[in-house]
XYZ file of C-alpha atoms in Angstrom:
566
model
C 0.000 0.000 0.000
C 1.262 3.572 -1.141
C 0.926 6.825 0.406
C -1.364 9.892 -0.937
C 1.396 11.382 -1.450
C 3.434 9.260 -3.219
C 0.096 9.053 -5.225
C 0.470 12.419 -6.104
C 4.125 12.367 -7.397
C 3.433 9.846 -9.570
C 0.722 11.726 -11.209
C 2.487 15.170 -10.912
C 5.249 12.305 -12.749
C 2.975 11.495 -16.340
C 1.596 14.882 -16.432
C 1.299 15.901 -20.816
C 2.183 11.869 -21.231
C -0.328 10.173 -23.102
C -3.836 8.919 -21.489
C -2.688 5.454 -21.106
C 0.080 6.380 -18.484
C -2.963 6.888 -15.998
C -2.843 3.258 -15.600
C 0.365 3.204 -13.302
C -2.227 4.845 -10.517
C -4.139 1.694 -10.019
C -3.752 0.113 -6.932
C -4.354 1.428 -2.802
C -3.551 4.422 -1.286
C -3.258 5.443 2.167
C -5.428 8.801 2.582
C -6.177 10.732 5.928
C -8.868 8.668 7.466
C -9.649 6.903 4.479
C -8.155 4.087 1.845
C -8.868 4.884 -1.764
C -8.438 2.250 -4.655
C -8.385 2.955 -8.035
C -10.014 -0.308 -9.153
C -10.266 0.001 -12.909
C -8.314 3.322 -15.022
C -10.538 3.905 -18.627
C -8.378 3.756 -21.534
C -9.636 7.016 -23.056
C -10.851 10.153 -21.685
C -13.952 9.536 -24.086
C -14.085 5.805 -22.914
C -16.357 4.837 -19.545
C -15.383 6.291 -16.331
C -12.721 5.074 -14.377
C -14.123 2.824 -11.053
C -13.105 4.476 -7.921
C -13.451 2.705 -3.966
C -13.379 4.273 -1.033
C -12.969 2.373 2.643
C -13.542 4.168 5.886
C -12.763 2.397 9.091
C -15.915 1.742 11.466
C -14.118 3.541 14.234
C -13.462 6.729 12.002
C -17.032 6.709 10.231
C -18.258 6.532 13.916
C -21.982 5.631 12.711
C -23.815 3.816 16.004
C -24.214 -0.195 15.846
C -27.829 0.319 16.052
C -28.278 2.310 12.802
C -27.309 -0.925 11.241
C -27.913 -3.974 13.216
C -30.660 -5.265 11.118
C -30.606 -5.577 7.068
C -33.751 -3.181 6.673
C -31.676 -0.681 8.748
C -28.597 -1.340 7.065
C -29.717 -1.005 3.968
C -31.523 2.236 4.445
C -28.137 3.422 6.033
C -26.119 2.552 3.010
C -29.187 4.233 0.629
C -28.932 7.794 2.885
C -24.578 7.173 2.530
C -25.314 7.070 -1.174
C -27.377 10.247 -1.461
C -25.498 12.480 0.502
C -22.207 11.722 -1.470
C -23.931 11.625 -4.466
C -24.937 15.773 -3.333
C -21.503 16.107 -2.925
C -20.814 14.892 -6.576
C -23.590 17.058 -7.951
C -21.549 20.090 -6.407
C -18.106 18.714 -7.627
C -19.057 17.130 -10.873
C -16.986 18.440 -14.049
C -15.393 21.430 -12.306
C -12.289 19.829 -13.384
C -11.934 20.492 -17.095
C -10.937 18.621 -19.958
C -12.348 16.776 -22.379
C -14.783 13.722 -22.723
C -15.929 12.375 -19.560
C -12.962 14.880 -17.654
C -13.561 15.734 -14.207
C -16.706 13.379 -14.047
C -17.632 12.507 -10.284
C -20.601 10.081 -10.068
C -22.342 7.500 -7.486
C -25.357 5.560 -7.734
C -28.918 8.191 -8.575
C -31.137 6.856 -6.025
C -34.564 7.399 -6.927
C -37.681 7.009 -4.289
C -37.628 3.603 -3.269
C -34.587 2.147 -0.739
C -32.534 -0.547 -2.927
C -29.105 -2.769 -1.935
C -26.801 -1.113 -4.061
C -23.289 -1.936 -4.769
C -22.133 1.790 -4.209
C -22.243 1.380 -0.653
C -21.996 -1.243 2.041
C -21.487 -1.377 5.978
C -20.255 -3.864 7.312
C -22.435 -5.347 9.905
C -19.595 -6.272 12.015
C -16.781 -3.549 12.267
C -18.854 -0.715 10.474
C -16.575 -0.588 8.302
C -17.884 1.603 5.172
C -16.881 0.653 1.324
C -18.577 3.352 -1.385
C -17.962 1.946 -5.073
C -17.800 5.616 -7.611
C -16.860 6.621 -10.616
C -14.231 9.407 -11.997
C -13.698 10.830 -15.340
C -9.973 11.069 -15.297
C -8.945 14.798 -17.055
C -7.108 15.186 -19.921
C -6.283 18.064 -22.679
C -7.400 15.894 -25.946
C -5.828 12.248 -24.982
C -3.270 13.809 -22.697
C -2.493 13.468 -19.110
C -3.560 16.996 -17.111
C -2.451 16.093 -13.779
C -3.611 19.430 -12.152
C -7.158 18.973 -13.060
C -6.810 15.361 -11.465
C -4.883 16.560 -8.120
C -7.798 18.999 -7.742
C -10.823 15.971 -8.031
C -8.360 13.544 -5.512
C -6.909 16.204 -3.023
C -9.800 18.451 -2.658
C -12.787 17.625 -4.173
C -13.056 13.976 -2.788
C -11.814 14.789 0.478
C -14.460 17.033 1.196
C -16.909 14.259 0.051
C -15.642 11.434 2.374
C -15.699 14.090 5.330
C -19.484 15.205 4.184
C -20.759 12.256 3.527
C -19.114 9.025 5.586
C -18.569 10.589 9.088
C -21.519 10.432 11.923
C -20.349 13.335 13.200
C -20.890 15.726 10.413
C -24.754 14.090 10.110
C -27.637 15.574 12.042
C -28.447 12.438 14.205
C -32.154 12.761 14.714
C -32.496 13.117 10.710
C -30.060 9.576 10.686
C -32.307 7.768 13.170
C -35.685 8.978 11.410
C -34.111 7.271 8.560
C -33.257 4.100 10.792
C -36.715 4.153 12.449
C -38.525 4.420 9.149
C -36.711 1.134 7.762
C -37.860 -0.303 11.362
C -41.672 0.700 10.873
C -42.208 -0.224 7.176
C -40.604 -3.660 8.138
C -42.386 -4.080 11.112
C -45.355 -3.535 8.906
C -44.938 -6.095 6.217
C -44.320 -8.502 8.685
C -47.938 -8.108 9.982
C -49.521 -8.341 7.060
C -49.912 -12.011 6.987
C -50.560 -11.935 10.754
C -53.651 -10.130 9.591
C -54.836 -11.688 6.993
C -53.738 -9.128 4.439
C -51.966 -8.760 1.452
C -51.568 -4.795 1.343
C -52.067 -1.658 3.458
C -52.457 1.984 2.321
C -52.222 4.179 5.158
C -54.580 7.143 5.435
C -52.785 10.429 4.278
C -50.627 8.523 1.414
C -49.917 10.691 -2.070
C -50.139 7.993 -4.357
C -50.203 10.168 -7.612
C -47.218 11.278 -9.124
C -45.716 14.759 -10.182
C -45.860 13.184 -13.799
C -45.222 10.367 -15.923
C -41.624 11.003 -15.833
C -40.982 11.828 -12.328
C -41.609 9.885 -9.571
C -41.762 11.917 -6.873
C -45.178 12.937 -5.338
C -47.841 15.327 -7.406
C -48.439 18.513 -5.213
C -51.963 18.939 -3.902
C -52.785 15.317 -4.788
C -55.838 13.800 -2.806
C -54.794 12.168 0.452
C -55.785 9.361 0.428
C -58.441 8.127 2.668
C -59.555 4.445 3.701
C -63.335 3.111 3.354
C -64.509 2.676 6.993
C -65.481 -0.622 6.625
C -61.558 -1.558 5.769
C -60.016 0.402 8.044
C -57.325 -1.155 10.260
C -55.107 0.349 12.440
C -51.642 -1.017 13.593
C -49.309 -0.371 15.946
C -45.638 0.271 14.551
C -42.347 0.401 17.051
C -41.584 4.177 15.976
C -44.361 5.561 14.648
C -46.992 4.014 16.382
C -50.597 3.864 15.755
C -51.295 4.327 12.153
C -54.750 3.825 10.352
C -55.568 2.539 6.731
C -57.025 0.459 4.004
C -55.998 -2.855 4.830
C -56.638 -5.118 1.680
C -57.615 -8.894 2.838
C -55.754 -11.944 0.998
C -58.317 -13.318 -1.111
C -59.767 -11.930 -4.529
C -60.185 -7.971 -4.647
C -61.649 -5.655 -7.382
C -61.237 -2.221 -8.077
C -63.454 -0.290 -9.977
C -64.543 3.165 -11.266
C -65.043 5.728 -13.860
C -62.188 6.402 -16.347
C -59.445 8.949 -14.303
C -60.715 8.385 -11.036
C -57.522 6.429 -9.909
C -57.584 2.897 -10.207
C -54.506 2.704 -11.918
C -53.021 4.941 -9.679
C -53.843 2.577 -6.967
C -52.477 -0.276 -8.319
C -49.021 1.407 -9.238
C -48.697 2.374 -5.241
C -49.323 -1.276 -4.634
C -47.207 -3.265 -7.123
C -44.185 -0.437 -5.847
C -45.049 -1.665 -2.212
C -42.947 -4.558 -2.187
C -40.196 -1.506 -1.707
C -39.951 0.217 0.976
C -39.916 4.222 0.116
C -37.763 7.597 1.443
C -39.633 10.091 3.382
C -41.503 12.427 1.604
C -42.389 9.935 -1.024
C -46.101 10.001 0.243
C -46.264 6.103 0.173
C -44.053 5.437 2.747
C -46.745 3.099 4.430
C -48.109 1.795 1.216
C -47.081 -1.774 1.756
C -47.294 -5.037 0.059
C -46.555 -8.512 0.395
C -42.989 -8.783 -0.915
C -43.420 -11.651 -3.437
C -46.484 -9.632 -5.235
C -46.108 -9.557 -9.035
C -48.282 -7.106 -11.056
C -48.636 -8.990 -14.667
C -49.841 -8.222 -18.043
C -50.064 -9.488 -21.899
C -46.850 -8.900 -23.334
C -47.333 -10.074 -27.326
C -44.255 -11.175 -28.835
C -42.362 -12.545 -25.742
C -40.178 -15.634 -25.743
C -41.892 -18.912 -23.613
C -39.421 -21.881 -22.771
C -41.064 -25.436 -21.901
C -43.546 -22.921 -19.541
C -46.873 -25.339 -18.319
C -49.713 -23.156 -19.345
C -52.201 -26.124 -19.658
C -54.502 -24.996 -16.730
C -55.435 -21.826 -18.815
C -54.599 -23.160 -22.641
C -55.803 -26.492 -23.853
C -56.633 -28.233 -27.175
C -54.962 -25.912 -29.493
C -56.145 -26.602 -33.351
C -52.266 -27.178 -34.342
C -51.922 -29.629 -31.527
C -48.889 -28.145 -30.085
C -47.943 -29.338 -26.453
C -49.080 -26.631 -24.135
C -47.699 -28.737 -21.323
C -44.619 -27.524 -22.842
C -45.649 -24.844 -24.428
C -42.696 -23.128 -26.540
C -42.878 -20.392 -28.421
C -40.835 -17.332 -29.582
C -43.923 -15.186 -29.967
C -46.576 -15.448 -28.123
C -49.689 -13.924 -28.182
C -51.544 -11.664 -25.690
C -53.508 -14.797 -24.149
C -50.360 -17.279 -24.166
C -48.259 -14.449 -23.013
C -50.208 -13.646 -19.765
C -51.133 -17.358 -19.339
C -47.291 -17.808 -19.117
C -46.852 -14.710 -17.115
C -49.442 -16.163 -14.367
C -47.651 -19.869 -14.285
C -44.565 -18.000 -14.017
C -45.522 -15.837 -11.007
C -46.873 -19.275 -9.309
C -43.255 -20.735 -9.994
C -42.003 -17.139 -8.162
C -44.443 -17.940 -4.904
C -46.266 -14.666 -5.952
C -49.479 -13.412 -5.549
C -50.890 -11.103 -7.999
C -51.508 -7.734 -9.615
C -53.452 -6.899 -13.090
C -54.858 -4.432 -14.913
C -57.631 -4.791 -17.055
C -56.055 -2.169 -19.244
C -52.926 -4.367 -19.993
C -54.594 -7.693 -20.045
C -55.546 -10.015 -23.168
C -59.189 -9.608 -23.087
C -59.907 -13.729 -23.757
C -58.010 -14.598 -21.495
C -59.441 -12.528 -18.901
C -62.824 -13.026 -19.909
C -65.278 -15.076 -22.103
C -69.247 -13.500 -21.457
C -71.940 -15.346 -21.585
C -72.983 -14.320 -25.490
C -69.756 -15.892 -26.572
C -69.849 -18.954 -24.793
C -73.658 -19.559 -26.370
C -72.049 -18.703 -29.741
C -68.663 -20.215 -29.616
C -69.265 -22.833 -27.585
C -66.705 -24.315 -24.616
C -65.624 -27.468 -26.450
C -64.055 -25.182 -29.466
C -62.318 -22.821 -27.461
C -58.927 -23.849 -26.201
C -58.538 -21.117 -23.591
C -60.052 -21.293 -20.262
C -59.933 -17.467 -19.030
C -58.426 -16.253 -15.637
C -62.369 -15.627 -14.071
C -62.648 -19.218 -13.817
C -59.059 -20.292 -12.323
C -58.852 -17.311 -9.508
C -61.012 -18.618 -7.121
C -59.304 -21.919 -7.468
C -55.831 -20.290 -7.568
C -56.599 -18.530 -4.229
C -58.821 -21.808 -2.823
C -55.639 -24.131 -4.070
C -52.763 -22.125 -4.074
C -53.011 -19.531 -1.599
C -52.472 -16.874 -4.059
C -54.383 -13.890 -3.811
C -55.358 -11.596 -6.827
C -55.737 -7.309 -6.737
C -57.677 -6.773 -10.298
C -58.325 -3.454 -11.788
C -61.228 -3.562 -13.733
C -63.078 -0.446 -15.888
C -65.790 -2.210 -18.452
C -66.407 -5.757 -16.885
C -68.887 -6.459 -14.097
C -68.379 -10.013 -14.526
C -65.606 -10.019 -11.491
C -68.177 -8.972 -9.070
C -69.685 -12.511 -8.738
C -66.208 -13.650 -7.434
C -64.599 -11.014 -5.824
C -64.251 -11.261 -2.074
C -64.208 -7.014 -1.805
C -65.199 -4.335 -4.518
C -63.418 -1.202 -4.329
C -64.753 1.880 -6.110
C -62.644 4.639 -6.827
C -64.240 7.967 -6.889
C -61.836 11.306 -8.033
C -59.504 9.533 -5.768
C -61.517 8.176 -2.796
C -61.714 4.496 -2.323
C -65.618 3.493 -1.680
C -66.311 -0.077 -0.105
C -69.307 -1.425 -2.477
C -68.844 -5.246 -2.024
C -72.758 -5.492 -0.983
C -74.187 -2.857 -3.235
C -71.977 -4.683 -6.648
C -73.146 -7.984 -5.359
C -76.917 -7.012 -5.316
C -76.590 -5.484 -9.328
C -74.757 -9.029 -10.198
C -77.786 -10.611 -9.369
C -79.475 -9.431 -11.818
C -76.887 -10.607 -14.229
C -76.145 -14.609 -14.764
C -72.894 -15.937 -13.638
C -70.470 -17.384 -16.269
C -70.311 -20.909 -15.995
C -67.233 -22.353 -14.604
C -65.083 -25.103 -15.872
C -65.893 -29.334 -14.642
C -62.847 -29.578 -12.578
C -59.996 -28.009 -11.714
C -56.933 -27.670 -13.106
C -53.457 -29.478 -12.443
C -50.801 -28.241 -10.706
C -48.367 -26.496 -13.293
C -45.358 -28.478 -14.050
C -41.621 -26.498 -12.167
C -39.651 -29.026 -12.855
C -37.641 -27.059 -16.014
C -33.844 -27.460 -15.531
C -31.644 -25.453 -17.851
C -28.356 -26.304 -19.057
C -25.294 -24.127 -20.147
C -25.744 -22.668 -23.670
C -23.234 -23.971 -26.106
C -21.864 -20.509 -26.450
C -20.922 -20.154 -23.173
C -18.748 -23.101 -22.879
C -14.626 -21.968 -22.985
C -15.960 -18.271 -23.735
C -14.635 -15.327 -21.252
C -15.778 -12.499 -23.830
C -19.388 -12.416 -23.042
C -20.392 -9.052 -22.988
C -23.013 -7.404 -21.692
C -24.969 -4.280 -22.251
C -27.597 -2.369 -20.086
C -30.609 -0.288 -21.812
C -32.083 1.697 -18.853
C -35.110 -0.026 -17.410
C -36.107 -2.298 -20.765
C -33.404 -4.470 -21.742
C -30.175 -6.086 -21.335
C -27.859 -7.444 -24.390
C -25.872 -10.511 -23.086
C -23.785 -11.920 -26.452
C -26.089 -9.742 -28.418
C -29.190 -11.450 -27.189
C -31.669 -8.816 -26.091
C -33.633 -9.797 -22.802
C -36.589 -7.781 -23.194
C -38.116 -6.557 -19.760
C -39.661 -3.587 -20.229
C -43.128 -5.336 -19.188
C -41.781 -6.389 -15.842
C -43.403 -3.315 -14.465
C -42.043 -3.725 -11.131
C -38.253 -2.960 -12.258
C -37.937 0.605 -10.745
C -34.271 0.823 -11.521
C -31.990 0.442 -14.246
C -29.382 -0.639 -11.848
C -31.533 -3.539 -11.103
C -31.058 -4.639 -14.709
C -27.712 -4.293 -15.046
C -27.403 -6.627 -12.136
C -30.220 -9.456 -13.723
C -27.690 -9.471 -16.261
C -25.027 -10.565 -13.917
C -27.594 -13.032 -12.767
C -27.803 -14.460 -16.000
C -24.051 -14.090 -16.746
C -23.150 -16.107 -12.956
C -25.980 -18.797 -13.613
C -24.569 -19.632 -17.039
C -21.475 -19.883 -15.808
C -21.881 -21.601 -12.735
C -25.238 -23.384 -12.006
C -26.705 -23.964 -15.329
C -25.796 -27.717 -15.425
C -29.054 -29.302 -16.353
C -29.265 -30.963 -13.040
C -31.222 -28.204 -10.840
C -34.834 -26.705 -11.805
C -34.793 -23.078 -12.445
C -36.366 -22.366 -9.027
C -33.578 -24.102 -7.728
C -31.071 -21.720 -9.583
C -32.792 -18.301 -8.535
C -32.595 -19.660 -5.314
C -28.814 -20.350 -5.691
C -28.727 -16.853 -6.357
C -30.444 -15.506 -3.945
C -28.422 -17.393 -1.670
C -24.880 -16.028 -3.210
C -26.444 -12.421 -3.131
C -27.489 -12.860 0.666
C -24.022 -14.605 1.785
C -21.883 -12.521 -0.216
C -23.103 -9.702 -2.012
C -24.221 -8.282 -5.073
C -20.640 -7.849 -6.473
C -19.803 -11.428 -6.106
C -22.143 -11.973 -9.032
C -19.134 -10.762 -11.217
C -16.186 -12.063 -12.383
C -14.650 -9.378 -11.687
C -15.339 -6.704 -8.675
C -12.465 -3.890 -9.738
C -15.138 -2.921 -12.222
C -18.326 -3.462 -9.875
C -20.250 0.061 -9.441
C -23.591 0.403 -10.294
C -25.402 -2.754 -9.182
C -28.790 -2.751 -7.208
C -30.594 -5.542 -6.276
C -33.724 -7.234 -7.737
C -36.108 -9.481 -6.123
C -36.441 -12.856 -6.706
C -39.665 -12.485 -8.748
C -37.636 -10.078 -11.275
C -35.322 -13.045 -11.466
C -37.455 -15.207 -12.621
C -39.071 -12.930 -15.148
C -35.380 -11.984 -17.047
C -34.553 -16.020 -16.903
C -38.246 -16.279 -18.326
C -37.635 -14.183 -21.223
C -34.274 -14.807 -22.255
C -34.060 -16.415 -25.184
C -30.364 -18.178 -25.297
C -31.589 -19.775 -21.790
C -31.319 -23.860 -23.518
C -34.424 -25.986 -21.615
């Protein structure tokens, strides 16, 4: 290990050589209060930013053991570390000049929900505190400009390790509001099931948002406000009592007039298996964990995926045991999308809006017409009951033109201009009037988990697999697209970039045609809880921006990618 300043003679050293000389400054340097490792030096000042650690000693960073003795607190630690060095960034950020990516400082963008990130990590033990950055190294055209990078290592990061990873330049009652916050919403999830529920919106939440492309809260939005009749209230360690809509496992509907905010509803829901910063305005809108909010996706790969409880008796005879296909339709799609979800232990989410209407539905005028025998599909309205009765799985549907849910639904929500109305009775009465669609004979067979997938042939001897993020919707592994941007529940492009790893680690690893793809994910989950996120890669000198996905978004990339051999 070197000094800081020998670090700086050997930069003052290749100053005007040519950019590759800035690879002699990898390697770890002693800094007041603080190691810094330059893990990875880019090539060119135009090429991606060179990958920058920093290590604090628990004793210096001086953060309490109780701000971090659980893994909800730590991680909401590590996400309020990340923010307030990624301020300090913001300030510092291309005030050294030069060209390309010169005097870039950047960490992690959190947005409103609390991720595991690679940027930053405690360590439960010591307290020890590792932040993962990146630095545009300066340079005048493709030459070294060692002033510009003295300035971003001797002053500007300095000031950001002192703002940023020290307890005692931190207002501690803001800290442990952050600490007791992780406490509370954990606390809560864990009751739901003690409860009997599957969500809770607490009175007061801002569930709209300022617009389609922000996601922070809409000012002047309509609190909202639970129906009497669902009201709970709970007692949380912090906090304490807090009242809301608590939603009941089982089969719920939510109607109401176009814009009234049904939608709305369900995004707050399907984003409560996160827990959220203060100020969000859905900080207690919580859901179970494992929910999965599902659509039709037309066109989507399907690999050896048992959709034979919905799809049956297809004209061309294909095997829908096995179904296979590399483009599905809207009905085979979501079919394979609710299997899926059962193989992920979810429960589930769907809008009517998003949905394949025959598979969601078949009325009674079509059944007279077409009648059961020549249609192959047997729509979701008559599996949910049995999913829920069979499989424990409980179903939140959104629903704008269809009354035919209200003959099954265990509660009717109404939304009106943003108020949830309990109408379970009143919906109930009308459906009387109305006959109820006839249900299949029997029920269905369990779906079929026992897929194993093997190593692709192209991964066998090959260590130039690449891999590309595109933001939330895709990731190119070998110049194989994995197309996600369906998997609604991704709220971070980070969270791609490390399925990719996922896949990457698998195929390497524990694709061996011996363990079923639940087995795998669970492998990985396994690795990710053990180790960490960056022990996904081969290599963790290059490790930055990595945050982690839930097991459900696991099995959705595997799902869809189609070099996965079955």
């Amino acid at each position: 290990m070197k000094t800081a300043a020998e670090l700086k003679q050997l930069v003052t050293r290749i100053d005007h050589k040519s950019y590759p000389a800035y690879k002699e400054t990898k390697g770890v340097y002693q800094f007041p209060g603080y190691l810094l490792s330059i893990d990875h030096v880019q090539g060119d000042p135009f090429a991606s930013p060179s990958k920058i650690s920093i290590r604090v000693k628990g004793k210096m960073a001086g953060f309490p053991e109780k701000l971090y003795q659980t893994k909800w607190q730590k991680v909401a630690l590590e996400d309020l570390l990340i923010r307030q060095f990624g301020q300090c960034c913001t300030k510092f950020g291309f005030q050294a000049k030069g060209s390309g990516k010169s005097g870039m400082i950047s960490i992690s963008r959190c947005g409103q929900e609390m991720l595991e990130r690679s940027a930053a990590r405690i360590d439960a033990k010591t307290g020890d505190l590792l932040i993962r950055l990146e630095v545009g190294f300066p340079a005048n055209g493709r030459t070294i400009n060692a002033r510009e990078w003295i300035r971003i290592f001797f002053e500007f990061l300095p000031q950001c390790v002192e703002k940023a990873l020290y307890y005692k330049n931190y207002d501690a009652r803001k800290v442990r509001a952050v600490s007791d916050l992780a406490e509370d919403q954990h606390a809560l999830r864990q009751m739901l099931p003690k409860l009997g529920l599957c969500a809770f919106v607490a009175n007061g939440a801002i569930l709209p948002r300022e617009s389609g492309v922000s996601a922070r809260p809409m000012k002047g939005a309509v609190p909202f406000q639970s129906p009497k009749e669902m009201e709970v209230e709970i007692e949380l360690p912090h906090r304490g009592k807090i009242r809301g809509m608590g939603i009941k496992k089982g089969i719920t509907l939510i109607v109401g007039g176009g814009y009234h905010g049904k939608s709305t509803l369900l995004k707050a829901l399907e984003l409560g298996v996160y827990d959220h910063i203060a100020g969000d305005g859905r900080e207690f809108v919580i859901t179970d964990a494992s929910a999965v909010k599902l659509r039709a996706e037309d066109g989507r790969s399907i690999k050896r995926t048992d959709i034979s409880m919905f799809i049956n008796d297809l004209p061309n005879g294909k095997d829908t045991v096995h179904f296979y296909t590399e483009d599905a339709s809207g009905s085979t799609s979501q079919a394979a999308n609710v299997v899926e979800a059962m193989e992920a232990d979810a429960s589930l989410m769907i809008d009517e809006d998003t949905s394949a209407t025959n598979f969601m539905i078949r009325d009674e005028l079509m059944q007279r017409v077409i009648h059961r025998d020549m249609e192959p599909i047997t729509p979701f309205i008559e599996r949910i009951r049995e999913l829920y009765e069979k499989e424990g799985i409980s179903t939140v549907i959104v629903a704008g033109s269809s009354g035919a849910y209200f003959h099954i639904a265990d509660c009717i929500v109404q939304m009106d201009r943003y108020i949830p109305r309990e109408i379970t009775a009143l919906a109930k009465k009308e459906a009387e009037q109305f006959p109820q669609l006839s249900g299949p004979n029997e029920n269905a067979d369990r779906p079929d988990f026992a897929r194993k997938p093997q190593q692709g042939k192209e991964w066998k001897g090959n260590d130039r697999i690449k891999m590309k993020t595109m933001g939330k919707e895709a990731v190119s592994i070998n110049k194989e697209t994995i197309d996600l941007r369906y998997v609604e529940q991704i709220t971070d492009s980070e969270q791609v970039t490390a399925l990719g790893y996922c896949v990457k680690y698998a195929q390497r690893h524990l694709l061996d045609g011996r363990h079923t793809l639940q087995e795998v994910v669970a492998m990985l989950e396994e690795k990710i809880e053990q180790e960490s996120l960056a022990a996904l890669c081969e290599s963790t000198s290059s490790v930055v921006n990595l945050a982690r996905p839930r097991v459900q978004e696991m099995f959705a990339c595997f799902n869809r990618y189609r070099g996965l051999t079955l």
